Coordinates of C-alpha atoms and ligand atoms in Angstrom, one line a residue:
Chain A
M9 CA 127.1 92.8 81.2
A10 CA 127.6 89.0 82.0
M11 CA 124.8 87.3 83.3
T12 CA 124.2 83.8 85.2
M13 CA 121.6 81.5 84.1
T14 CA 119.2 82.5 86.3
Q15 CA 119.7 86.4 85.4
K16 CA 119.2 85.7 81.7
I17 CA 115.8 83.9 82.3
L18 CA 114.8 86.6 84.7
A19 CA 115.6 89.3 81.8
A20 CA 113.9 87.3 79.3
H21 CA 110.7 87.1 81.2
A22 CA 111.0 90.8 82.1
G23 CA 111.3 91.8 78.4
L24 CA 114.8 93.5 79.4
G25 CA 118.1 93.2 77.4
S26 CA 119.8 92.4 80.8
V27 CA 119.8 92.8 84.5
K28 CA 121.9 92.7 87.3
A29 CA 121.8 91.6 91.0
G30 CA 119.7 93.5 92.9
D31 CA 117.4 94.9 90.2
L32 CA 114.1 95.2 91.6
I33 CA 111.7 93.5 88.1
L34 CA 108.4 92.9 87.4
A35 CA 108.5 89.0 85.0
G36 CA 106.2 87.4 83.3
L37 CA 105.1 83.8 84.5
D38 CA 105.0 80.4 82.8
L39 CA 103.3 78.4 85.7
V40 CA 101.7 79.5 88.9
L41 CA 101.4 76.8 91.2
G42 CA 99.5 76.0 94.7
N43 CA 98.5 73.7 97.5
D44 CA 95.7 72.7 99.4
I45 CA 97.3 74.6 102.3
T46 CA 98.3 77.9 100.6
S47 CA 95.6 78.1 97.7
P48 CA 92.7 79.0 100.1
V49 CA 94.8 82.1 101.4
A50 CA 95.4 83.0 97.6
I51 CA 91.9 82.6 96.6
R52 CA 90.8 84.9 99.5
E53 CA 93.4 87.6 98.5
F54 CA 92.6 87.2 94.5
A55 CA 89.1 88.2 95.5
K56 CA 90.4 91.7 96.0
F57 CA 91.4 91.5 92.3
G58 CA 87.8 91.9 91.5
K59 CA 88.0 90.1 88.1
D60 CA 86.3 87.0 87.1
S61 CA 89.0 85.1 85.7
V62 CA 92.7 84.3 86.1
F63 CA 95.2 85.8 83.6
D64 CA 95.5 82.0 81.5
K65 CA 93.7 79.1 82.8
N66 CA 96.4 76.7 81.5
K67 CA 99.0 78.7 83.8
V68 CA 97.6 78.2 86.9
T69 CA 97.7 74.9 88.7
M70 CA 96.4 73.7 92.1
V71 CA 97.5 70.3 93.5
M72 CA 95.9 68.9 96.6
D73 CA 98.7 67.0 98.4
H74 CA 99.3 68.3 101.7
F75 CA 96.6 66.9 104.1
V76 CA 94.7 64.6 101.2
P77 CA 92.8 62.3 101.5
N78 CA 91.2 64.9 103.5
K79 CA 92.5 64.5 107.2
D80 CA 89.7 66.2 109.0
I81 CA 86.7 68.8 108.3
K82 CA 89.0 71.9 108.1
A83 CA 91.0 70.2 105.7
A84 CA 88.1 69.1 103.4
E85 CA 86.8 72.5 103.6
Q86 CA 90.0 74.1 102.6
C87 CA 90.0 71.5 99.4
R88 CA 86.3 72.1 98.5
M89 CA 87.3 76.1 98.4
C90 CA 90.1 75.1 95.9
R91 CA 88.0 72.6 93.8
D92 CA 85.3 75.3 93.8
F93 CA 87.7 78.0 92.3
C94 CA 89.5 75.8 90.2
D95 CA 86.1 75.0 88.6
D96 CA 84.4 78.2 88.7
K97 CA 87.8 79.7 86.8
D98 CA 87.8 76.3 84.7
I99 CA 91.6 75.9 85.6
T100 CA 92.9 73.1 83.2
H101 CA 95.5 71.5 85.9
F102 CA 93.7 71.1 89.5
F103 CA 94.9 67.7 90.6
D104 CA 92.7 66.1 93.2
V105 CA 92.7 62.7 94.9
G106 CA 93.0 60.1 92.2
E107 CA 95.1 61.9 90.1
M108 CA 97.1 64.0 92.2
G109 CA 100.5 63.7 93.5
I110 CA 103.1 65.3 95.7
E111 CA 103.4 69.0 93.3
H112 CA 106.7 69.0 93.0
A113 CA 107.2 65.5 91.7
L114 CA 103.8 65.8 89.8
L115 CA 103.9 68.7 87.7
P116 CA 107.8 67.8 85.8
E117 CA 105.8 64.1 85.8
K118 CA 103.0 65.8 83.6
G119 CA 105.2 67.8 81.3
L120 CA 104.3 71.0 82.8
V121 CA 107.5 72.7 83.1
T122 CA 110.5 73.3 80.7
A123 CA 113.6 74.6 80.4
G124 CA 113.9 78.3 80.4
D125 CA 110.5 78.6 81.9
L126 CA 109.5 81.0 85.1
V127 CA 107.6 79.4 87.7
I128 CA 106.3 80.7 91.0
G129 CA 104.4 78.4 93.5
A130 CA 103.1 78.9 97.1
D131 CA 105.2 76.5 98.2
S132 CA 108.8 76.8 99.2
H133 CA 110.0 73.8 97.5
T134 CA 109.1 75.1 94.1
C135 CA 112.7 75.3 93.3
T136 CA 112.8 71.7 92.9
Y137 CA 112.2 72.5 88.9
G138 CA 115.5 74.3 88.6
A139 CA 116.7 70.4 87.7
L140 CA 114.7 71.2 84.1
G141 CA 117.0 74.3 83.7
A142 CA 113.4 76.4 84.6
F143 CA 113.7 79.3 87.4
S144 CA 111.5 78.5 89.5
T145 CA 111.0 79.7 93.1
G146 CA 108.9 79.3 96.2
V147 CA 106.8 82.3 97.2
G148 CA 103.9 83.3 99.5
S149 CA 99.9 83.0 98.9
T150 CA 99.6 86.7 97.8
D151 CA 102.1 86.4 95.1
M152 CA 100.2 83.5 93.8
A153 CA 97.0 85.5 94.1
C154 CA 98.8 88.2 92.0
G155 CA 100.4 86.0 89.4
M156 CA 96.8 84.2 88.7
A157 CA 95.7 87.9 88.3
I158 CA 97.9 89.4 86.2
G159 CA 100.3 86.4 85.3
K160 CA 103.4 88.5 86.9
A161 CA 105.7 88.5 90.1
W162 CA 108.2 90.8 91.3
F163 CA 111.8 89.6 92.2
K164 CA 114.9 90.8 93.3
V165 CA 117.6 89.7 91.1
P166 CA 119.5 87.1 92.7
S167 CA 123.4 87.0 92.8
A168 CA 124.7 83.3 92.5
M169 CA 127.0 80.8 93.9
K170 CA 128.1 78.5 91.6
I171 CA 128.5 74.6 92.1
V172 CA 130.9 72.7 90.0
L173 CA 130.4 69.2 90.2
T174 CA 133.3 66.6 89.0
G175 CA 134.0 63.0 89.4
R176 CA 130.9 60.1 89.8
L177 CA 128.7 59.1 93.0
G178 CA 129.9 55.9 94.8
R179 CA 127.1 52.9 94.9
Y180 CA 124.5 53.7 97.5
V181 CA 125.2 57.5 97.4
S182 CA 122.8 59.9 95.8
G183 CA 121.6 63.0 94.8
K184 CA 120.2 63.4 98.8
D185 CA 123.8 62.8 100.3
V186 CA 125.0 65.6 97.9
I187 CA 122.7 68.2 99.0
L188 CA 123.0 67.1 102.4
H189 CA 126.9 67.3 102.4
I190 CA 126.6 71.1 100.5
I191 CA 123.9 72.3 103.3
G192 CA 126.5 70.7 105.8
K193 CA 129.1 72.7 104.4
I194 CA 127.5 76.2 103.6
G195 CA 124.8 76.5 106.3
V196 CA 121.1 76.5 106.1
D197 CA 121.5 80.6 105.1
G198 CA 124.6 79.8 103.2
A199 CA 122.9 80.9 100.0
L200 CA 120.5 83.1 100.9
Y201 CA 118.5 85.3 98.8
K202 CA 120.9 83.7 95.7
S203 CA 120.7 81.4 93.2
M204 CA 122.7 78.0 93.2
E205 CA 124.1 77.2 89.8
F206 CA 124.9 73.4 89.2
T207 CA 127.5 73.0 86.4
G208 CA 130.6 70.7 85.5
E209 CA 131.4 67.5 84.1
G210 CA 130.0 65.3 87.0
L211 CA 126.3 66.4 86.1
S212 CA 126.6 63.8 83.2
S213 CA 126.4 61.2 86.1
L214 CA 123.3 62.5 88.0
S215 CA 119.7 61.5 86.8
M216 CA 117.0 63.6 86.8
A217 CA 115.7 62.0 89.9
D218 CA 119.5 63.0 91.5
R219 CA 118.8 66.5 90.5
L220 CA 115.1 66.9 91.0
C221 CA 116.0 65.9 94.7
I222 CA 119.3 68.3 95.1
A223 CA 117.1 71.4 93.5
N224 CA 114.1 70.5 95.9
M225 CA 116.8 71.2 98.8
A226 CA 118.4 74.3 97.5
V227 CA 115.9 76.4 99.5
E228 CA 117.4 74.8 102.8
A229 CA 120.3 76.5 102.1
G230 CA 118.5 79.8 101.9
A231 CA 118.6 79.9 98.0
K232 CA 116.2 81.6 96.0
N233 CA 116.4 79.0 93.6
G234 CA 118.8 76.2 92.4
I235 CA 119.1 75.3 88.8
F236 CA 120.8 73.1 86.6
E237 CA 122.6 73.5 83.3
V238 CA 120.4 71.9 80.2
D239 CA 122.2 68.9 79.0
D240 CA 121.0 65.7 77.2
I241 CA 119.5 64.4 80.5
T242 CA 117.3 67.0 80.8
L243 CA 116.5 67.1 77.4
S244 CA 115.4 63.5 77.1
Y245 CA 113.5 63.9 80.3
I246 CA 111.7 66.8 78.8
R247 CA 110.9 65.0 75.5
E248 CA 109.6 61.9 77.5
H249 CA 107.2 63.6 79.3
G250 CA 105.8 65.8 76.6
A251 CA 106.8 69.2 78.0
A252 CA 107.1 72.4 75.8
Q253 CA 109.7 73.2 73.7
P254 CA 112.8 73.9 75.8
V255 CA 114.8 77.5 75.7
I256 CA 118.1 76.8 76.7
Y257 CA 119.7 79.6 78.9
S258 CA 123.4 79.1 80.0
A259 CA 125.3 81.2 81.8
D260 CA 127.9 83.7 80.3
P261 CA 131.5 82.4 80.6
D262 CA 132.3 85.9 82.5
A263 CA 129.6 85.8 84.8
V264 CA 130.1 87.2 88.1
Y265 CA 129.4 84.7 91.2
D266 CA 129.6 85.7 94.8
E267 CA 131.5 82.1 95.4
V268 CA 132.2 78.9 93.6
I269 CA 132.1 75.7 95.5
N270 CA 133.8 72.5 93.9
I271 CA 132.5 69.2 95.0
D272 CA 134.1 65.9 93.8
L273 CA 131.0 63.5 93.9
S274 CA 133.2 60.6 94.4
E275 CA 134.3 61.7 97.8
I276 CA 130.5 62.0 98.7
E277 CA 129.4 59.5 101.8
P278 CA 126.1 58.6 102.9
T279 CA 125.2 61.5 104.8
V280 CA 122.7 62.3 107.8
A281 CA 121.3 65.5 108.8
F282 CA 120.8 65.4 112.5
P283 CA 117.7 67.6 114.7
H284 CA 117.1 70.2 114.0
L285 CA 118.5 71.8 110.9
P286 CA 119.2 70.3 107.7
G287 CA 122.7 71.8 108.1
N288 CA 123.6 69.6 111.1
A289 CA 124.8 67.1 108.2
R290 CA 127.0 63.9 109.5
T291 CA 128.6 61.0 107.7
F292 CA 128.9 57.4 109.5
S293 CA 132.1 58.1 111.3
E294 CA 130.5 60.5 113.2
I295 CA 127.0 58.9 113.9
G296 CA 127.4 56.7 116.3
D297 CA 124.3 54.1 117.7
I298 CA 121.1 55.6 117.2
K299 CA 118.0 53.8 117.8
I300 CA 115.1 54.9 116.0
D301 CA 111.3 54.3 116.0
Q302 CA 110.0 55.3 112.8
V303 CA 111.3 55.3 108.9
V304 CA 109.6 57.6 106.1
I305 CA 110.5 57.0 102.3
G306 CA 108.5 59.3 100.4
S307 CA 108.1 63.1 99.6
C308 CA 108.8 65.5 97.1
T309 CA 112.7 65.1 97.6
N310 CA 112.5 61.4 97.3
G311 CA 109.3 59.6 96.5
R312 CA 110.3 59.0 92.7
L313 CA 110.3 55.7 90.9
E314 CA 114.2 55.5 91.5
D315 CA 114.2 56.2 95.1
L316 CA 111.9 53.4 95.7
R317 CA 113.8 50.8 93.5
I318 CA 116.8 51.7 95.9
A319 CA 115.0 51.1 98.9
A320 CA 113.5 47.8 97.7
E321 CA 116.8 46.8 96.7
I322 CA 117.7 47.0 100.2
L323 CA 114.5 45.6 101.7
K324 CA 114.0 42.6 99.5
G325 CA 114.4 39.4 101.3
R326 CA 115.0 41.5 104.5
K327 CA 112.7 42.3 107.4
I328 CA 112.1 45.3 109.2
A329 CA 113.3 45.8 112.5
K330 CA 110.7 45.2 115.4
N331 CA 109.0 48.2 116.6
V332 CA 110.2 50.4 113.6
R333 CA 107.2 51.5 111.8
T334 CA 108.1 51.8 108.0
I335 CA 106.1 54.3 106.0
I336 CA 106.4 54.6 102.4
I337 CA 104.6 57.1 100.0
P338 CA 105.1 56.8 96.3
A339 CA 104.9 60.5 95.2
T340 CA 102.4 60.2 92.7
Q341 CA 99.9 57.9 90.8
R342 CA 102.1 56.8 88.3
I343 CA 105.2 56.0 90.5
Y344 CA 102.8 54.0 92.6
L345 CA 101.4 52.2 89.5
E346 CA 104.9 51.7 87.9
A347 CA 106.3 50.8 91.3
M348 CA 103.4 48.0 91.4
E349 CA 104.2 46.8 88.4
E350 CA 108.1 46.4 89.1
G351 CA 106.8 44.1 92.2
L352 CA 108.5 46.8 94.3
L353 CA 104.8 47.0 96.3
R354 CA 105.1 43.3 97.4
I355 CA 108.9 43.8 98.3
F356 CA 107.8 46.7 100.8
I357 CA 104.6 44.8 102.3
E358 CA 106.7 41.7 102.7
A359 CA 109.5 43.5 104.6
G360 CA 106.9 44.5 106.9
A361 CA 106.4 48.3 105.6
V362 CA 103.1 49.8 104.8
V363 CA 102.5 51.6 101.7
S364 CA 100.4 54.9 101.4
T365 CA 98.3 56.5 98.7
P366 CA 100.7 59.7 97.5
T367 CA 100.3 62.3 100.1
C368 CA 102.6 64.6 102.1
G369 CA 101.2 63.5 105.2
P370 CA 104.2 63.1 107.7
C371 CA 106.8 65.1 106.0
L372 CA 105.2 68.3 107.4
G373 CA 103.6 66.5 110.5
G374 CA 100.3 66.7 108.7
Y375 CA 98.8 62.9 109.4
M376 CA 100.2 59.8 108.3
G377 CA 102.9 58.8 110.8
I378 CA 102.9 61.5 113.6
L379 CA 105.6 61.1 116.2
A380 CA 105.7 60.8 119.8
A381 CA 107.3 62.9 122.5
G382 CA 111.3 61.3 122.7
E383 CA 110.3 59.3 119.2
K384 CA 113.0 59.3 116.3
A385 CA 112.4 59.4 112.8
V386 CA 114.8 58.5 109.9
A387 CA 112.8 60.4 107.2
T388 CA 113.6 60.7 103.0
T389 CA 111.9 64.1 103.6
N390 CA 114.0 67.7 103.7
R391 CA 113.2 69.7 106.9
N392 CA 113.8 68.3 110.5
F393 CA 112.8 71.2 112.1
V394 CA 111.6 71.1 115.9
G395 CA 108.3 69.6 115.8
R396 CA 108.4 69.0 112.0
M397 CA 106.9 65.6 112.2
G398 CA 105.0 65.8 115.2
H399 CA 105.8 66.1 119.0
V400 CA 108.2 69.0 119.7
D401 CA 110.1 66.6 121.9
S402 CA 110.5 64.0 118.5
E403 CA 113.7 64.3 116.0
V404 CA 114.0 63.9 112.6
Y405 CA 117.0 62.7 110.9
L406 CA 117.1 63.4 107.1
A407 CA 118.7 61.0 104.9
S408 CA 118.7 59.4 101.3
P409 CA 116.4 56.4 100.5
A410 CA 119.4 53.9 100.7
T411 CA 119.9 55.2 104.5
A412 CA 116.4 55.0 105.6
A413 CA 116.0 51.6 104.0
A414 CA 119.0 50.3 106.0
S415 CA 118.1 52.2 108.7
A416 CA 115.0 50.2 108.7
V417 CA 116.3 46.8 109.0
T418 CA 118.3 47.4 111.7
G419 CA 116.3 49.5 113.9
R420 CA 119.5 51.9 113.9
I421 CA 120.4 54.9 111.6
S422 CA 122.8 52.6 108.9
D423 CA 125.1 52.7 106.3
P424 CA 123.7 51.2 103.6
R425 CA 126.9 49.8 102.4
E426 CA 127.1 47.9 105.6
V427 CA 124.0 46.5 105.6
I428 CA 124.2 45.4 101.9
G429 CA 128.0 44.2 102.6
V430 CA 129.4 46.1 99.8
Chain B
M9 CA 105.9 104.8 109.0
K10 CA 107.1 105.0 112.8
Y11 CA 106.4 101.7 115.2
T12 CA 107.1 102.0 118.9
G13 CA 106.6 99.0 121.2
N14 CA 108.4 96.5 123.8
I15 CA 110.7 94.0 122.5
I16 CA 110.6 90.2 122.4
K17 CA 113.7 88.7 121.4
Y18 CA 114.2 85.4 119.8
G19 CA 117.7 83.8 118.5
D20 CA 118.9 82.4 115.1
N21 CA 117.0 80.6 112.4
V22 CA 113.4 80.8 113.9
D23 CA 111.4 78.8 111.5
T24 CA 108.1 78.9 109.9
D25 CA 107.1 75.6 111.6
V26 CA 107.8 76.9 115.2
I27 CA 106.2 80.5 114.5
I28 CA 102.9 78.3 113.2
P29 CA 103.0 74.6 113.6
A30 CA 101.5 72.5 110.4
R31 CA 98.7 71.6 112.5
Y32 CA 97.2 74.5 112.5
L33 CA 97.5 74.7 108.9
N34 CA 94.2 73.5 108.2
T35 CA 92.8 77.0 108.7
S36 CA 93.5 80.4 107.7
D37 CA 91.5 82.4 110.1
H38 CA 93.8 85.1 111.3
A39 CA 92.8 85.2 115.1
E40 CA 92.9 81.3 115.6
L41 CA 96.4 81.1 113.9
A42 CA 97.3 84.4 116.1
S43 CA 96.2 82.4 119.0
H44 CA 99.2 79.2 118.3
C45 CA 101.7 82.1 117.3
M46 CA 105.4 81.0 118.2
E47 CA 103.6 77.8 120.3
D48 CA 106.4 75.3 119.6
L49 CA 109.2 77.7 120.5
D50 CA 107.9 80.2 123.2
K51 CA 104.6 78.6 124.9
T52 CA 104.1 82.3 127.2
F53 CA 104.3 84.3 123.8
V54 CA 100.5 84.2 123.1
S55 CA 99.6 85.3 126.5
R56 CA 102.4 88.1 127.2
V57 CA 102.5 89.8 123.8
Q58 CA 100.7 93.0 123.5
Q59 CA 99.5 95.2 120.6
G60 CA 102.4 97.1 119.2
D61 CA 105.2 95.1 120.2
I62 CA 108.2 94.5 118.4
I63 CA 110.3 91.0 117.8
T64 CA 113.8 91.1 117.2
A65 CA 115.7 88.0 116.3
G66 CA 118.7 86.8 114.9
W67 CA 120.1 85.1 111.4
N68 CA 117.6 83.8 109.0
F69 CA 114.1 84.6 110.5
G70 CA 111.3 82.8 109.1
C71 CA 113.2 80.0 107.3
G72 CA 111.3 77.0 106.1
S73 CA 108.1 76.7 104.5
S74 CA 106.3 79.4 102.4
R75 CA 103.2 79.5 104.3
E76 CA 102.0 83.1 104.5
H77 CA 100.3 82.1 107.5
A78 CA 103.7 82.5 109.6
P79 CA 103.5 86.3 108.9
I80 CA 99.7 86.6 109.4
A81 CA 99.9 85.0 112.9
I82 CA 102.5 87.4 113.9
K83 CA 100.8 90.5 112.4
A84 CA 97.5 89.1 113.9
S85 CA 99.0 88.6 117.3
G86 CA 99.2 92.4 117.6
I87 CA 103.5 92.3 116.4
S88 CA 104.1 96.0 114.6
L89 CA 107.8 95.2 113.4
V90 CA 110.2 92.3 113.5
I91 CA 114.0 93.5 113.6
A92 CA 116.0 90.6 112.7
K93 CA 119.9 90.0 111.6
S94 CA 118.1 88.6 108.2
F95 CA 115.4 87.0 107.2
A96 CA 114.6 84.0 105.1
R97 CA 113.6 85.1 101.5
I98 CA 110.1 84.1 101.2
F99 CA 109.1 85.2 104.7
Y100 CA 110.4 88.5 103.8
R101 CA 108.6 89.0 100.7
N102 CA 105.1 87.5 102.2
A103 CA 105.4 89.9 105.1
I104 CA 106.1 92.9 102.7
N105 CA 103.1 91.6 100.4
I106 CA 100.9 91.2 103.7
G107 CA 102.2 94.6 105.0
L108 CA 103.9 93.4 107.8
A109 CA 106.7 95.9 108.6
I110 CA 110.3 94.0 108.7
V111 CA 113.7 95.1 108.8
E112 CA 117.2 94.0 108.9
C113 CA 119.6 95.3 111.1
P114 CA 122.6 92.9 112.8
E115 CA 123.6 95.9 115.1
A116 CA 119.9 96.4 116.4
A117 CA 119.1 93.1 116.7
D118 CA 122.1 92.2 118.9
G119 CA 122.0 95.5 121.0
I120 CA 118.5 95.7 122.0
S121 CA 117.5 93.7 125.1
E122 CA 114.1 91.9 125.6
G123 CA 111.8 94.2 127.4
D124 CA 113.3 97.3 125.7
K125 CA 111.1 100.4 124.4
V126 CA 111.8 100.7 121.2
E127 CA 110.8 103.3 118.2
A128 CA 111.7 102.5 114.5
D129 CA 111.4 105.1 111.5
L130 CA 111.5 102.8 108.5
D131 CA 111.2 105.9 106.3
S132 CA 114.3 107.6 107.4
G133 CA 116.0 104.1 108.7
M134 CA 116.3 104.9 112.6
I135 CA 115.8 102.7 115.1
R136 CA 116.1 104.0 118.7
D137 CA 116.0 102.1 122.0
L138 CA 114.4 104.4 124.2
T139 CA 115.4 102.5 127.3
T140 CA 119.2 102.5 126.8
G141 CA 119.3 105.9 124.3
K142 CA 121.2 103.8 121.5
E143 CA 120.5 104.4 118.0
Y144 CA 121.0 102.2 115.0
R145 CA 120.7 102.8 111.8
T146 CA 119.4 100.9 108.4
A147 CA 118.5 101.4 104.8
P148 CA 115.5 102.4 103.8
F149 CA 113.2 100.4 101.8
P150 CA 113.4 100.6 97.8
E151 CA 110.9 102.4 96.1
F152 CA 109.0 99.6 94.6
V153 CA 108.5 97.7 98.0
Q154 CA 107.8 101.3 99.8
R155 CA 104.8 101.6 97.2
I156 CA 103.2 98.0 97.9
I157 CA 103.4 98.5 101.6
E158 CA 101.8 102.1 101.4
N159 CA 98.9 100.8 99.3
G160 CA 98.1 98.3 102.0
G161 CA 99.9 95.1 100.6
L162 CA 100.3 93.6 97.3
M163 CA 96.7 92.6 95.8
E164 CA 95.6 96.2 97.1
A165 CA 98.3 97.4 94.9
V166 CA 97.3 95.3 91.9
A167 CA 93.9 95.9 92.3
K168 CA 94.4 99.8 92.2
G169 CA 96.4 99.0 88.9
I170 CA 99.6 100.7 90.0
I171 CA 101.1 97.1 89.6
K172 CA 99.8 95.6 86.1
Ligands
SF4_18 S1 106.0 66.5 100.4 FE1 107.0 67.6 102.2 S2 108.5 69.2 101.5 FE2 107.4 68.4 99.8 S3 105.5 69.6 99.3 FE3 104.8 68.2 100.7 S4 104.8 69.0 102.6 FE4 106.2 70.0 101.2

């Protein structure tokens, strides 16, 4: 029976000749991920297993990123628990302060994921690595514990939605606008339980940063995973980052899809998701005059070097509007360093922004930029649920780095093309 | 497995951020998580929930983060079963893995009202609203999932060598 790209990866990892949507399978894992919030719960569950070691010390990774550098005593205790566990089990890929970054920016950068891999992570945005042609999906802490113990996870094989991209993005329009547009179109449960498979000639114009951002937000449409067809751009990224030999899977020509969506990239406009759902997408003709109090540029969605470059292009020689707190968070140490070397940090600081060490911080309302009642923020993050960045009466508007930077300058949600004057 | 309890009813897209806000994720203590359950959606939940109560909700219940703290908080607060029109997928598997009973049934989620007394038998897939006398049918869990729940959760099944 014909299979989708996702189904082929699942079948191969379950040791089966073929699978179909709805099958329940037990599949072998190439990488098991956890962070400082989800790992402690998994470590407690792992204890039930009653064995001393994990299935493969090179295939378990923990990244301390959510409340790190520790925001309070409880956060410090949680990190210590992870640190002790990784020490004890001799885990190779444990990333702590000084080496850490936001997990989903960090793992591809460190070459820990390659095309054809099957990855689970106790973090919903684990779907990010679909950009590399891997099957990767977010799970809970108990799944992580099971993965650490036996190197396997159970899956219900998903059906798929095919997204065919054509055309090229316009200036100051990026992957973030594409995915907000798609979620706006299909809704926050539009791809519930399904794979979103991205294909089409439009792929050739999307950078890895764009693809990682798009795959990252597949979960905001309810999807199990988002996955991109592997091409030269993927392969050179994998090579540059020293990842393992890729295994390329492609969908059978006669694979069955629940739905096919065609997107002409040249028609995508800068898009903003209004509170309190990522699916409340609007373009500037429907936005109006919205005064803001804070801008956050960062996160696993948009904290990459390309994102910082575009923000710097807009902020260069401009001043951030009075009373708009602008927080810029490079997603990894390496991105931080490169941004420094390219002079981007100077541009941000001179414009009136603060630049932080890598952390999830404000993205999940942890610390480093919490909103008061009634305040509004434009953020390049991926969720704008009630209370996500602070008080339950605050609001988060999701946008691209270009739109966020432009809004920082004007103090209102603004179209980057207008601020730059193109 | 049979569950009987009174209904607490919510709408669509109840996300994990309102089930248990991130500001409480610096702990994994079950009782502490339960004491903040639903806080950002319904401040009265914690004071009115009774042991055995059943939640009904709309589409996409549990959307958002992968935090297992969400089903843990619900279970630890005394809720015995969640009936929704649909569940977000990570919440769905987390609930199964920790042994919180959940069931998808759009008709029941629509038809049952706040405060009704409901009895659900997940082996047969029957949901009975004892207040109104109405009955609803759902599909029973697949065998693999039943094995996990019967053993008290995924890690219990792994520890016993049932899943290997
Ligand atoms: S940056 Fe935000 S969405 Fe990404 S892993 Fe951190 S908290 Fe989650």
